[in-house]
Amino acid sequence: MNKMTLWNDWNAKPDANGFLKQSSPIVEIYPDGTFSTNEESEGAEVTKEGTGIYRISNVCGYNTDMGWGVHGGISVPKDNNNLELIFVDDRVQPDGAIIIETFHRQHFHLPTRFQNWRLKSIDENGERVFYEDGEPCDIPEHCRLDVRVQMPKVKQREFQERMEGIKEK
């Protein structure tokens, strides 16, 4: 018999770009620092510490199973041409918290009309001011970062026990 995997909202979730990803402890971070968690990441907190600086606390770094990539995974928003809208710099703190910094990504290698021209402000003369390549910026409007985190073992054990209880019913 062939093995079949059934994807549903317990084991998979579309990322910010609509691609189906393995579900696990996921924190969704929005431009203003608001966030949402799924059942497995409940207890994680996000604070916005400055322009493009987000801290995820009450976690133990990135998820370690490599299901989303080398260090657990961040899903970065992309444009219609599948190009990432921002650069991400990140580091895990000794206490397990994750600091994520976001920077504008221009794509100068493309024709001008396909570059990522993101409006920063309007100056006193009514001229548009755009972000420079590599300049710190918040997550773009109407976008989010999806971050796959490692939760403390207590939380994982509680979740596993709940899932086993559901299977037994």
PDB file of N, CA and C in Angstrom, residues 51-53 83-89 101-108 115-120 130-140:
ATOM      1  N   THR A  51      12.389  50.547  14.404  1.00  0.00           N
ATOM      2  CA  THR A  51      12.080  50.361  12.991  1.00  0.00           C
ATOM      3  C   THR A  51      12.678  49.049  12.503  1.00  0.00           C
ATOM      4  N   GLY A  52      11.812  48.127  12.117  1.00  0.00           N
ATOM      5  CA  GLY A  52      12.252  46.849  11.574  1.00  0.00           C
ATOM      6  C   GLY A  52      12.916  45.921  12.570  1.00  0.00           C
ATOM      7  N   ILE A  53      12.740  46.146  13.861  1.00  0.00           N
ATOM      8  CA  ILE A  53      13.365  45.275  14.867  1.00  0.00           C
ATOM      9  C   ILE A  53      12.263  44.619  15.689  1.00  0.00           C
ATOM     10  N   LEU A  83      10.188  37.556  -5.820  1.00  0.00           N
ATOM     11  CA  LEU A  83      11.386  38.167  -5.253  1.00  0.00           C
ATOM     12  C   LEU A  83      11.074  38.669  -3.853  1.00  0.00           C
ATOM     13  N   GLU A  84      11.974  38.397  -2.928  1.00  0.00           N
ATOM     14  CA  GLU A  84      11.762  38.820  -1.547  1.00  0.00           C
ATOM     15  C   GLU A  84      11.757  40.341  -1.445  1.00  0.00           C
ATOM     16  N   LEU A  85      10.821  40.870  -0.651  1.00  0.00           N
ATOM     17  CA  LEU A  85      10.661  42.317  -0.504  1.00  0.00           C
ATOM     18  C   LEU A  85      11.619  42.925   0.509  1.00  0.00           C
ATOM     19  N   ILE A  86      12.154  42.110   1.402  1.00  0.00           N
ATOM     20  CA  ILE A  86      13.049  42.603   2.453  1.00  0.00           C
ATOM     21  C   ILE A  86      14.194  41.621   2.673  1.00  0.00           C
ATOM     22  N   PHE A  87      15.285  42.162   3.213  1.00  0.00           N
ATOM     23  CA  PHE A  87      16.361  41.332   3.749  1.00  0.00           C
ATOM     24  C   PHE A  87      16.038  41.083   5.211  1.00  0.00           C
ATOM     25  N   VAL A  88      16.482  39.967   5.749  1.00  0.00           N
ATOM     26  CA  VAL A  88      16.273  39.655   7.159  1.00  0.00           C
ATOM     27  C   VAL A  88      17.614  39.315   7.783  1.00  0.00           C
ATOM     28  N   ASP A  89      17.895  39.945   8.917  1.00  0.00           N
ATOM     29  CA  ASP A  89      19.048  39.587   9.741  1.00  0.00           C
ATOM     30  C   ASP A  89      18.471  39.104  11.063  1.00  0.00           C
ATOM     31  N   GLU A 101      15.678  41.537  12.374  1.00  0.00           N
ATOM     32  CA  GLU A 101      15.755  42.889  11.824  1.00  0.00           C
ATOM     33  C   GLU A 101      15.450  42.809  10.333  1.00  0.00           C
ATOM     34  N   THR A 102      14.658  43.761   9.843  1.00  0.00           N
ATOM     35  CA  THR A 102      14.269  43.759   8.437  1.00  0.00           C
ATOM     36  C   THR A 102      14.800  45.014   7.737  1.00  0.00           C
ATOM     37  N   PHE A 103      15.193  44.828   6.467  1.00  0.00           N
ATOM     38  CA  PHE A 103      15.816  45.887   5.673  1.00  0.00           C
ATOM     39  C   PHE A 103      15.216  45.877   4.267  1.00  0.00           C
ATOM     40  N   HIS A 104      15.100  47.058   3.673  1.00  0.00           N
ATOM     41  CA  HIS A 104      14.534  47.175   2.329  1.00  0.00           C
ATOM     42  C   HIS A 104      15.415  46.454   1.310  1.00  0.00           C
ATOM     43  N   ARG A 105      14.763  45.814   0.352  1.00  0.00           N
ATOM     44  CA  ARG A 105      15.466  45.091  -0.711  1.00  0.00           C
ATOM     45  C   ARG A 105      15.025  45.668  -2.053  1.00  0.00           C
ATOM     46  N   GLN A 106      15.933  46.318  -2.769  1.00  0.00           N
ATOM     47  CA  GLN A 106      15.595  47.076  -3.976  1.00  0.00           C
ATOM     48  C   GLN A 106      15.574  46.243  -5.255  1.00  0.00           C
ATOM     49  N   HIS A 107      16.470  45.304  -5.424  1.00  0.00           N
ATOM     50  CA  HIS A 107      16.609  44.498  -6.649  1.00  0.00           C
ATOM     51  C   HIS A 107      17.101  45.346  -7.825  1.00  0.00           C
ATOM     52  N   PHE A 108      18.248  46.002  -7.643  1.00  0.00           N
ATOM     53  CA  PHE A 108      18.832  46.844  -8.688  1.00  0.00           C
ATOM     54  C   PHE A 108      19.205  46.064  -9.944  1.00  0.00           C
ATOM     55  N   GLN A 115      11.825  46.867 -10.098  1.00  0.00           N
ATOM     56  CA  GLN A 115      12.494  47.004  -8.806  1.00  0.00           C
ATOM     57  C   GLN A 115      11.466  47.252  -7.706  1.00  0.00           C
ATOM     58  N   ASN A 116      11.877  47.019  -6.505  1.00  0.00           N
ATOM     59  CA  ASN A 116      10.999  47.161  -5.341  1.00  0.00           C
ATOM     60  C   ASN A 116      11.034  48.610  -4.854  1.00  0.00           C
ATOM     61  N   TRP A 117      10.239  49.477  -5.474  1.00  0.00           N
ATOM     62  CA  TRP A 117      10.173  50.886  -5.081  1.00  0.00           C
ATOM     63  C   TRP A 117       9.156  51.014  -3.959  1.00  0.00           C
ATOM     64  N   ARG A 118       9.643  51.218  -2.756  1.00  0.00           N
ATOM     65  CA  ARG A 118       8.758  51.294  -1.590  1.00  0.00           C
ATOM     66  C   ARG A 118       8.781  52.707  -1.020  1.00  0.00           C
ATOM     67  N   LEU A 119       7.619  53.329  -0.989  1.00  0.00           N
ATOM     68  CA  LEU A 119       7.495  54.702  -0.512  1.00  0.00           C
ATOM     69  C   LEU A 119       7.750  54.777   0.990  1.00  0.00           C
ATOM     70  N   LYS A 120       8.663  55.662   1.353  1.00  0.00           N
ATOM     71  CA  LYS A 120       8.991  55.879   2.764  1.00  0.00           C
ATOM     72  C   LYS A 120       8.210  57.067   3.317  1.00  0.00           C
ATOM     73  N   PHE A 130      11.804  57.370  -1.307  1.00  0.00           N
ATOM     74  CA  PHE A 130      11.756  55.912  -1.292  1.00  0.00           C
ATOM     75  C   PHE A 130      12.837  55.355  -0.368  1.00  0.00           C
ATOM     76  N   TYR A 131      12.614  54.159   0.122  1.00  0.00           N
ATOM     77  CA  TYR A 131      13.634  53.478   0.921  1.00  0.00           C
ATOM     78  C   TYR A 131      14.836  53.180   0.051  1.00  0.00           C
ATOM     79  N   GLU A 132      16.016  53.256   0.651  1.00  0.00           N
ATOM     80  CA  GLU A 132      17.264  52.884  -0.013  1.00  0.00           C
ATOM     81  C   GLU A 132      17.492  51.390   0.190  1.00  0.00           C
ATOM     82  N   ASP A 133      18.222  50.770  -0.721  1.00  0.00           N
ATOM     83  CA  ASP A 133      18.549  49.355  -0.590  1.00  0.00           C
ATOM     84  C   ASP A 133      19.320  49.123   0.711  1.00  0.00           C
ATOM     85  N   GLY A 134      18.871  48.187   1.516  1.00  0.00           N
ATOM     86  CA  GLY A 134      19.539  47.864   2.774  1.00  0.00           C
ATOM     87  C   GLY A 134      19.152  48.749   3.943  1.00  0.00           C
ATOM     88  N   GLU A 135      18.284  49.724   3.734  1.00  0.00           N
ATOM     89  CA  GLU A 135      17.862  50.619   4.816  1.00  0.00           C
ATOM     90  C   GLU A 135      16.897  49.885   5.755  1.00  0.00           C
ATOM     91  N   PRO A 136      17.077  50.060   7.076  1.00  0.00           N
ATOM     92  CA  PRO A 136      16.127  49.433   8.013  1.00  0.00           C
ATOM     93  C   PRO A 136      14.697  49.880   7.700  1.00  0.00           C
ATOM     94  N   CYS A 137      13.779  48.940   7.730  1.00  0.00           N
ATOM     95  CA  CYS A 137      12.364  49.234   7.467  1.00  0.00           C
ATOM     96  C   CYS A 137      11.502  48.212   8.196  1.00  0.00           C
ATOM     97  N   ASP A 138      10.256  48.563   8.386  1.00  0.00           N
ATOM     98  CA  ASP A 138       9.315  47.601   8.952  1.00  0.00           C
ATOM     99  C   ASP A 138       8.929  46.584   7.883  1.00  0.00           C
ATOM    100  N   ILE A 139       8.309  45.513   8.315  1.00  0.00           N
ATOM    101  CA  ILE A 139       7.731  44.549   7.384  1.00  0.00           C
ATOM    102  C   ILE A 139       6.755  45.336   6.498  1.00  0.00           C
ATOM    103  N   PRO A 140       6.742  45.093   5.182  1.00  0.00           N
ATOM    104  CA  PRO A 140       5.839  45.857   4.308  1.00  0.00           C
ATOM    105  C   PRO A 140       4.366  45.726   4.713  1.00  0.00           C
TER     106      PRO A 140
END
